[in-house]
Amino acid sequence: RPRVTKWSRCPECKQAVPTYLMEVDHQKPIIPVDSSLESMTWDDVVDRTWCDDKELVALCKPCHTMKTKAENKIRRDNKKKAKGSNK
């Protein structure tokens, strides 16, 4: 186990976390929650992936996981609503 020499503070939970355990999060998701990968062009995906560094934030792993799960749930719910309205 490495000795921790650099610490960062997660902006979500305010906990001190070893910097090497922080994860980069896109503040605007690569795949918008009201869209799907199939409806995006590759140019859109590339532009959103390689965005300006002002649109990125470092989060601890638990906070990043919770945010990603919440976004995925919204996408699934939107997909179900769209499927239900097409019937």
Short mmCIF file of C-alpha atoms in Angstrom, two decimals:
data_model
loop_
_atom_site.label_atom_id
_atom_site.label_comp_id
_atom_site.label_asym_id
_atom_site.label_seq_id
_atom_site.Cartn_x
_atom_site.Cartn_y
_atom_site.Cartn_z
CA ARG A 1 0.00 0.00 0.00
CA PRO A 2 1.54 3.32 -1.04
CA ARG A 3 2.21 6.03 1.51
CA VAL A 4 -0.19 8.90 0.85
CA THR A 5 1.65 12.16 0.27
CA LYS A 6 -1.01 14.14 -1.63
CA TRP A 7 -4.58 14.63 -0.53
CA SER A 8 -7.55 16.22 -2.28
CA ARG A 9 -10.97 17.25 -1.04
CA CYS A 10 -14.00 15.90 -2.89
CA PRO A 11 -16.26 18.85 -3.80
CA GLU A 12 -19.40 16.72 -3.30
CA CYS A 13 -18.88 14.99 0.07
CA LYS A 14 -16.12 17.32 1.34
CA GLN A 15 -14.04 14.33 2.48
CA ALA A 16 -10.25 14.29 2.24
CA VAL A 17 -9.23 11.55 -0.20
CA PRO A 18 -5.81 10.45 -1.47
CA THR A 19 -5.36 12.24 -4.79
CA TYR A 20 -4.56 9.04 -6.64
CA LEU A 21 -8.08 7.76 -5.78
CA MET A 22 -9.87 10.76 -7.30
CA GLU A 23 -11.74 10.26 -10.58
CA VAL A 24 -12.42 12.77 -13.34
CA ASP A 25 -16.09 13.51 -13.95
CA HIS A 26 -17.69 15.37 -16.85
CA GLN A 27 -20.04 17.94 -15.34
CA LYS A 28 -22.12 17.64 -18.51
CA PRO A 29 -22.33 13.88 -19.19
CA ILE A 30 -20.78 12.61 -22.41
CA ILE A 31 -24.16 11.11 -23.29
CA PRO A 32 -26.85 13.64 -22.28
CA VAL A 33 -29.45 12.21 -19.89
CA ASP A 34 -32.23 13.14 -22.33
CA SER A 35 -30.51 11.36 -25.22
CA SER A 36 -28.86 8.08 -26.15
CA LEU A 37 -25.60 7.10 -27.80
CA GLU A 38 -27.52 5.94 -30.87
CA SER A 39 -28.93 9.43 -31.43
CA MET A 40 -25.49 11.09 -31.26
CA THR A 41 -22.94 11.54 -34.02
CA TRP A 42 -19.34 10.53 -33.46
CA ASP A 43 -18.38 14.20 -33.66
CA ASP A 44 -20.75 14.92 -30.74
CA VAL A 45 -19.25 12.09 -28.69
CA VAL A 46 -15.68 13.22 -29.39
CA ASP A 47 -16.47 16.87 -28.63
CA ARG A 48 -18.15 15.97 -25.34
CA THR A 49 -15.38 13.52 -24.35
CA TRP A 50 -12.51 15.89 -25.10
CA CYS A 51 -14.16 18.93 -23.57
CA ASP A 52 -12.68 22.04 -22.01
CA ASP A 53 -11.04 21.36 -18.64
CA LYS A 54 -13.48 23.82 -17.01
CA GLU A 55 -16.20 21.22 -17.60
CA LEU A 56 -14.33 18.54 -15.65
CA VAL A 57 -14.28 18.00 -11.91
CA ALA A 58 -12.37 15.55 -9.71
CA LEU A 59 -14.64 13.47 -7.47
CA CYS A 60 -13.94 10.65 -5.05
CA LYS A 61 -14.89 7.22 -6.37
CA PRO A 62 -18.09 6.83 -4.26
CA CYS A 63 -19.41 10.25 -5.33
CA HIS A 64 -18.53 9.62 -8.98
CA THR A 65 -20.27 6.24 -8.85
CA MET A 66 -23.41 7.74 -7.28
CA LYS A 67 -23.54 10.53 -9.88
CA THR A 68 -23.10 8.08 -12.76
CA LYS A 69 -25.80 5.74 -11.38
CA ALA A 70 -28.22 8.66 -11.00
CA GLU A 71 -27.58 9.79 -14.59
CA ASN A 72 -28.05 6.24 -15.88
CA LYS A 73 -31.34 5.91 -13.97
CA ILE A 74 -32.63 9.12 -15.54
CA ARG A 75 -31.65 7.80 -18.99
CA ARG A 76 -33.47 4.49 -18.35
CA ASP A 77 -36.57 6.30 -17.09
CA ASN A 78 -36.56 8.60 -20.15
CA LYS A 79 -36.17 5.58 -22.43
CA LYS A 80 -39.13 3.85 -20.75
CA LYS A 81 -41.26 6.99 -21.09
CA ALA A 82 -40.36 7.31 -24.77
CA LYS A 83 -41.12 3.64 -25.36
CA GLY A 84 -44.47 3.95 -23.57
CA SER A 85 -45.50 7.00 -25.57
CA ASN A 86 -44.75 5.22 -28.88
CA LYS A 87 -47.33 2.52 -28.20
#
